[in-house]
Amino acid sequence: RSLRSFLTMANAHYADEFYDNAARAEVSRAIVNKKVNVCPFTVRLAWHASGTFDQSDASGGSDGARMRYAPELSDGANAGLALMQDIIKPVKEKFPDMSYADLWTMA
């Protein structure tokens, strides 16, 4: 029984690692290619998404990816970030279990 438990845990670990590596590879393909390198914009996207976190009540931040919606999407400080969201969107479609917040941070 303990060997079976170990193998189950090991398989889960490798499955998670495989998933993460596959997602990272897709993100890399989306943000760096022959036409463009949008890495600085991905940093800006993650920064702006998480920048609203309020430690006093643990609200805001990138959880829920509220930047996808008005009024945050149309806020002047977030100008141009909708384009970055569009660039990353195909990765989200390939990895639907990954949250937008995690995806933006990974990128």
CSV table of N, CA and C in Angstrom, one decimal:
chain,number,residue,atom,x,y,z
A,1,ARG,N,0.8,-1.2,0.0
A,1,ARG,CA,0.0,0.0,0.0
A,1,ARG,C,0.9,1.3,0.0
A,2,SER,N,2.0,1.3,0.7
A,2,SER,CA,2.8,2.5,0.8
A,2,SER,C,3.4,2.7,-0.6
A,3,LEU,N,3.8,1.7,-1.3
A,3,LEU,CA,4.4,1.9,-2.6
A,3,LEU,C,3.3,2.5,-3.6
A,4,ARG,N,2.1,2.0,-3.5
A,4,ARG,CA,1.1,2.5,-4.3
A,4,ARG,C,0.8,4.0,-4.0
A,5,SER,N,0.8,4.4,-2.7
A,5,SER,CA,0.7,5.8,-2.3
A,5,SER,C,1.8,6.6,-2.9
A,6,PHE,N,3.0,6.1,-2.8
A,6,PHE,CA,4.2,6.8,-3.3
A,6,PHE,C,4.0,7.0,-4.8
A,7,LEU,N,3.7,6.0,-5.6
A,7,LEU,CA,3.5,6.1,-7.0
A,7,LEU,C,2.4,7.0,-7.4
A,8,THR,N,1.4,7.0,-6.7
A,8,THR,CA,0.3,8.0,-6.9
A,8,THR,C,0.8,9.4,-6.7
A,9,MET,N,1.5,9.6,-5.6
A,9,MET,CA,2.0,11.0,-5.4
A,9,MET,C,3.0,11.4,-6.5
A,10,ALA,N,3.9,10.4,-6.8
A,10,ALA,CA,4.9,10.7,-7.8
A,10,ALA,C,4.3,11.0,-9.2
A,11,ASN,N,3.3,10.3,-9.6
A,11,ASN,CA,2.6,10.5,-10.8
A,11,ASN,C,1.9,11.9,-10.8
A,12,ALA,N,1.3,12.2,-9.7
A,12,ALA,CA,0.7,13.5,-9.6
A,12,ALA,C,1.7,14.7,-9.7
A,13,HIS,N,2.9,14.5,-9.1
A,13,HIS,CA,3.9,15.5,-9.1
A,13,HIS,C,4.4,15.6,-10.6
A,14,TYR,N,4.7,14.5,-11.3
A,14,TYR,CA,5.2,14.6,-12.6
A,14,TYR,C,4.1,15.2,-13.6
A,15,ALA,N,2.9,14.8,-13.3
A,15,ALA,CA,1.8,15.4,-14.2
A,15,ALA,C,1.7,16.9,-14.0
A,16,ASP,N,1.8,17.4,-12.8
A,16,ASP,CA,1.8,18.8,-12.5
A,16,ASP,C,3.0,19.5,-13.2
A,17,GLU,N,4.2,18.9,-13.0
A,17,GLU,CA,5.4,19.4,-13.6
A,17,GLU,C,5.3,19.5,-15.2
A,18,PHE,N,4.7,18.4,-15.8
A,18,PHE,CA,4.5,18.4,-17.2
A,18,PHE,C,3.6,19.5,-17.6
A,19,TYR,N,2.5,19.6,-16.9
A,19,TYR,CA,1.5,20.7,-17.2
A,19,TYR,C,2.1,22.0,-17.1
A,20,ASP,N,2.9,22.3,-16.1
A,20,ASP,CA,3.6,23.6,-15.9
A,20,ASP,C,4.5,23.9,-17.0
A,21,ASN,N,5.3,22.9,-17.4
A,21,ASN,CA,6.3,23.0,-18.5
A,21,ASN,C,5.6,23.2,-19.8
A,22,ALA,N,4.6,22.5,-20.1
A,22,ALA,CA,3.8,22.7,-21.3
A,22,ALA,C,3.2,24.1,-21.4
A,23,ALA,N,2.7,24.6,-20.3
A,23,ALA,CA,2.1,25.9,-20.2
A,23,ALA,C,3.2,27.0,-20.4
A,24,ARG,N,4.3,26.8,-19.8
A,24,ARG,CA,5.4,27.8,-19.9
A,24,ARG,C,5.9,27.8,-21.4
A,25,ALA,N,6.0,26.7,-22.0
A,25,ALA,CA,6.4,26.6,-23.4
A,25,ALA,C,5.4,27.4,-24.3
A,26,GLU,N,4.1,27.2,-24.1
A,26,GLU,CA,3.1,27.9,-24.9
A,26,GLU,C,3.1,29.4,-24.6
A,27,VAL,N,3.4,29.8,-23.4
A,27,VAL,CA,3.5,31.2,-23.1
A,27,VAL,C,4.7,31.8,-23.8
A,28,SER,N,5.8,31.1,-23.8
A,28,SER,CA,7.0,31.6,-24.5
A,28,SER,C,6.7,31.7,-26.0
A,29,ARG,N,6.1,30.8,-26.6
A,29,ARG,CA,5.7,30.9,-28.0
A,29,ARG,C,4.8,32.1,-28.3
A,30,ALA,N,3.9,32.4,-27.4
A,30,ALA,CA,3.0,33.4,-27.6
A,30,ALA,C,3.6,34.8,-27.5
A,31,ILE,N,4.6,34.9,-26.6
A,31,ILE,CA,5.1,36.3,-26.3
A,31,ILE,C,6.5,36.6,-27.0
A,32,VAL,N,7.1,35.6,-27.5
A,32,VAL,CA,8.4,35.8,-28.2
A,32,VAL,C,8.3,35.0,-29.5
A,33,ASN,N,8.4,35.7,-30.6
A,33,ASN,CA,8.5,35.0,-31.9
A,33,ASN,C,9.2,35.9,-32.9
A,34,LYS,N,9.3,35.5,-34.1
A,34,LYS,CA,10.1,36.3,-35.1
A,34,LYS,C,9.6,37.7,-35.3
A,35,LYS,N,8.3,37.9,-35.1
A,35,LYS,CA,7.7,39.2,-35.3
A,35,LYS,C,7.8,40.2,-34.2
A,36,VAL,N,7.8,39.6,-32.9
A,36,VAL,CA,7.7,40.5,-31.8
A,36,VAL,C,8.2,39.8,-30.5
A,37,ASN,N,8.6,40.7,-29.6
A,37,ASN,CA,8.9,40.2,-28.2
A,37,ASN,C,8.2,41.1,-27.3
A,38,VAL,N,7.1,40.6,-26.7
A,38,VAL,CA,6.3,41.4,-25.8
A,38,VAL,C,6.5,41.2,-24.3
A,39,CYS,N,7.7,40.6,-24.0
A,39,CYS,CA,8.0,40.3,-22.6
A,39,CYS,C,7.8,41.5,-21.7
A,40,PRO,N,8.2,42.7,-22.1
A,40,PRO,CA,8.0,43.9,-21.1
A,40,PRO,C,6.5,44.1,-20.9
A,41,PHE,N,5.7,43.9,-21.9
A,41,PHE,CA,4.3,44.1,-21.7
A,41,PHE,C,3.7,43.0,-20.8
A,42,THR,N,4.2,41.8,-20.8
A,42,THR,CA,3.7,40.8,-19.9
A,42,THR,C,4.0,41.1,-18.4
A,43,VAL,N,5.2,41.7,-18.2
A,43,VAL,CA,5.6,42.1,-16.9
A,43,VAL,C,4.6,43.2,-16.4
A,44,ARG,N,4.3,44.2,-17.3
A,44,ARG,CA,3.4,45.2,-17.0
A,44,ARG,C,2.0,44.7,-16.7
A,45,LEU,N,1.5,43.7,-17.5
A,45,LEU,CA,0.2,43.1,-17.3
A,45,LEU,C,0.1,42.5,-15.9
A,46,ALA,N,1.1,41.7,-15.5
A,46,ALA,CA,1.1,41.1,-14.2
A,46,ALA,C,1.2,42.1,-13.1
A,47,TRP,N,2.0,43.2,-13.3
A,47,TRP,CA,2.2,44.2,-12.3
A,47,TRP,C,0.9,45.0,-12.1
A,48,HIS,N,0.2,45.4,-13.2
A,48,HIS,CA,-1.0,46.1,-13.0
A,48,HIS,C,-2.1,45.3,-12.5
A,49,ALA,N,-2.1,44.0,-12.8
A,49,ALA,CA,-3.2,43.1,-12.3
A,49,ALA,C,-3.1,42.9,-10.8
A,50,SER,N,-1.8,42.8,-10.3
A,50,SER,CA,-1.7,42.5,-8.9
A,50,SER,C,-1.5,43.8,-8.1
A,51,GLY,N,-1.3,44.9,-8.7
A,51,GLY,CA,-1.1,46.2,-8.0
A,51,GLY,C,-2.2,46.7,-7.2
A,52,THR,N,-3.4,46.2,-7.4
A,52,THR,CA,-4.5,46.7,-6.6
A,52,THR,C,-4.7,45.9,-5.3
A,53,PHE,N,-3.8,45.0,-5.0
A,53,PHE,CA,-4.0,44.2,-3.8
A,53,PHE,C,-3.9,45.1,-2.5
A,54,ASP,N,-4.9,44.9,-1.6
A,54,ASP,CA,-5.0,45.6,-0.4
A,54,ASP,C,-4.8,44.6,0.8
A,55,GLN,N,-3.6,44.7,1.4
A,55,GLN,CA,-3.2,43.8,2.4
A,55,GLN,C,-4.2,43.8,3.6
A,56,SER,N,-4.7,45.0,3.9
A,56,SER,CA,-5.6,45.1,5.1
A,56,SER,C,-6.8,44.3,5.1
A,57,ASP,N,-7.4,44.1,3.9
A,57,ASP,CA,-8.6,43.2,3.8
A,57,ASP,C,-8.4,42.1,2.8
A,58,ALA,N,-7.2,41.9,2.2
A,58,ALA,CA,-6.9,40.9,1.2
A,58,ALA,C,-7.8,41.0,0.0
A,59,SER,N,-8.2,42.2,-0.4
A,59,SER,CA,-9.0,42.3,-1.6
A,59,SER,C,-8.2,42.8,-2.7
A,60,GLY,N,-8.7,42.7,-3.9
A,60,GLY,CA,-8.0,43.2,-5.1
A,60,GLY,C,-7.0,42.2,-5.6
A,61,GLY,N,-6.0,42.8,-6.2
A,61,GLY,CA,-4.9,41.9,-6.7
A,61,GLY,C,-5.3,41.2,-8.0
A,62,SER,N,-4.5,40.3,-8.4
A,62,SER,CA,-4.8,39.6,-9.7
A,62,SER,C,-5.8,38.5,-9.6
A,63,ASP,N,-6.2,38.1,-8.4
A,63,ASP,CA,-7.2,37.1,-8.2
A,63,ASP,C,-8.5,37.5,-8.9
A,64,GLY,N,-9.0,36.7,-9.7
A,64,GLY,CA,-10.3,37.0,-10.4
A,64,GLY,C,-10.0,37.7,-11.8
A,65,ALA,N,-8.8,38.1,-12.0
A,65,ALA,CA,-8.4,38.8,-13.3
A,65,ALA,C,-9.4,39.8,-13.7
A,66,ARG,N,-9.7,40.7,-12.8
A,66,ARG,CA,-10.8,41.8,-13.0
A,66,ARG,C,-10.4,42.7,-14.1
A,67,MET,N,-9.1,42.7,-14.5
A,67,MET,CA,-8.7,43.6,-15.6
A,67,MET,C,-9.3,43.3,-16.9
A,68,ARG,N,-9.9,42.1,-17.0
A,68,ARG,CA,-10.6,41.8,-18.2
A,68,ARG,C,-11.9,42.6,-18.4
A,69,TYR,N,-12.4,43.2,-17.4
A,69,TYR,CA,-13.7,43.9,-17.5
A,69,TYR,C,-13.5,45.4,-17.1
A,70,ALA,N,-14.5,46.1,-17.6
A,70,ALA,CA,-14.6,47.5,-17.2
A,70,ALA,C,-15.0,47.6,-15.7
A,71,PRO,N,-14.6,48.6,-15.0
A,71,PRO,CA,-13.9,49.8,-15.4
A,71,PRO,C,-12.3,49.6,-15.5
A,72,GLU,N,-11.8,48.5,-15.0
A,72,GLU,CA,-10.3,48.4,-15.0
A,72,GLU,C,-9.8,48.3,-16.4
A,73,LEU,N,-10.4,47.6,-17.3
A,73,LEU,CA,-9.9,47.4,-18.6
A,73,LEU,C,-9.8,48.8,-19.3
A,74,SER,N,-10.7,49.7,-19.1
A,74,SER,CA,-10.7,51.0,-19.7
A,74,SER,C,-10.0,52.0,-19.0
A,75,ASP,N,-9.4,51.7,-17.8
A,75,ASP,CA,-8.7,52.7,-17.0
A,75,ASP,C,-7.4,53.1,-17.8
A,76,GLY,N,-7.1,54.4,-17.8
A,76,GLY,CA,-6.0,54.9,-18.5
A,76,GLY,C,-4.7,54.3,-18.1
A,77,ALA,N,-4.5,53.9,-16.9
A,77,ALA,CA,-3.3,53.3,-16.4
A,77,ALA,C,-3.1,52.0,-17.0
A,78,ASN,N,-4.1,51.3,-17.5
A,78,ASN,CA,-4.1,50.0,-18.1
A,78,ASN,C,-4.1,50.0,-19.6
A,79,ALA,N,-3.9,51.2,-20.2
A,79,ALA,CA,-3.9,51.4,-21.7
A,79,ALA,C,-3.0,50.4,-22.3
A,80,GLY,N,-3.5,49.7,-23.3
A,80,GLY,CA,-2.7,48.8,-24.1
A,80,GLY,C,-2.6,47.4,-23.6
A,81,LEU,N,-3.1,47.2,-22.3
A,81,LEU,CA,-3.0,45.8,-21.7
A,81,LEU,C,-4.0,44.9,-22.3
A,82,ALA,N,-5.1,45.4,-22.9
A,82,ALA,CA,-6.1,44.5,-23.5
A,82,ALA,C,-5.4,43.7,-24.7
A,83,LEU,N,-4.5,44.4,-25.4
A,83,LEU,CA,-3.8,43.7,-26.5
A,83,LEU,C,-2.9,42.6,-25.9
A,84,MET,N,-2.3,42.8,-24.8
A,84,MET,CA,-1.5,41.7,-24.2
A,84,MET,C,-2.4,40.6,-23.7
A,85,GLN,N,-3.6,40.9,-23.2
A,85,GLN,CA,-4.5,39.9,-22.8
A,85,GLN,C,-4.9,39.0,-24.1
A,86,ASP,N,-5.1,39.7,-25.2
A,86,ASP,CA,-5.4,39.0,-26.4
A,86,ASP,C,-4.3,38.1,-26.9
A,87,ILE,N,-3.1,38.5,-26.7
A,87,ILE,CA,-1.9,37.7,-27.1
A,87,ILE,C,-1.8,36.4,-26.3
A,88,ILE,N,-2.2,36.5,-25.0
A,88,ILE,CA,-2.1,35.4,-24.1
A,88,ILE,C,-3.3,34.5,-24.2
A,89,LYS,N,-4.4,35.0,-24.7
A,89,LYS,CA,-5.7,34.3,-24.7
A,89,LYS,C,-5.6,32.9,-25.3
A,90,PRO,N,-4.9,32.7,-26.4
A,90,PRO,CA,-4.8,31.3,-27.0
A,90,PRO,C,-4.2,30.3,-26.0
A,91,VAL,N,-3.3,30.8,-25.1
A,91,VAL,CA,-2.7,29.9,-24.1
A,91,VAL,C,-3.8,29.5,-23.1
A,92,LYS,N,-4.6,30.4,-22.7
A,92,LYS,CA,-5.7,30.1,-21.8
A,92,LYS,C,-6.6,29.1,-22.4
A,93,GLU,N,-6.9,29.2,-23.7
A,93,GLU,CA,-7.8,28.3,-24.3
A,93,GLU,C,-7.2,26.8,-24.3
A,94,LYS,N,-5.8,26.7,-24.4
A,94,LYS,CA,-5.2,25.4,-24.4
A,94,LYS,C,-5.1,24.9,-22.9
A,95,PHE,N,-5.1,25.8,-22.0
A,95,PHE,CA,-5.0,25.4,-20.6
A,95,PHE,C,-6.1,26.0,-19.8
A,96,PRO,N,-7.3,25.5,-20.0
A,96,PRO,CA,-8.5,26.2,-19.4
A,96,PRO,C,-8.5,26.1,-17.9
A,97,ASP,N,-7.8,25.1,-17.3
A,97,ASP,CA,-7.8,25.0,-15.8
A,97,ASP,C,-7.0,26.0,-15.1
A,98,MET,N,-6.1,26.6,-15.9
A,98,MET,CA,-5.2,27.6,-15.3
A,98,MET,C,-5.9,29.0,-15.2
A,99,SER,N,-5.9,29.6,-14.1
A,99,SER,CA,-6.6,30.9,-13.9
A,99,SER,C,-5.9,32.0,-14.8
A,100,TYR,N,-6.6,33.0,-15.1
A,100,TYR,CA,-6.0,34.1,-15.8
A,100,TYR,C,-4.9,34.7,-15.0
A,101,ALA,N,-5.1,34.9,-13.7
A,101,ALA,CA,-4.2,35.5,-12.8
A,101,ALA,C,-2.9,34.7,-12.8
A,102,ASP,N,-3.0,33.4,-12.7
A,102,ASP,CA,-1.7,32.5,-12.8
A,102,ASP,C,-1.1,32.6,-14.1
A,103,LEU,N,-1.9,32.6,-15.2
A,103,LEU,CA,-1.3,32.7,-16.5
A,103,LEU,C,-0.6,34.0,-16.7
A,104,TRP,N,-1.2,35.2,-16.3
A,104,TRP,CA,-0.5,36.5,-16.5
A,104,TRP,C,0.7,36.5,-15.7
A,105,THR,N,0.7,36.0,-14.5
A,105,THR,CA,1.9,36.0,-13.6
A,105,THR,C,3.0,35.1,-14.2
A,106,MET,N,2.6,33.9,-14.8
A,106,MET,CA,3.6,33.0,-15.4
A,106,MET,C,4.2,33.7,-16.6
A,107,ALA,N,3.4,34.4,-17.4
A,107,ALA,CA,4.0,35.1,-18.6
A,107,ALA,C,5.0,36.1,-18.2
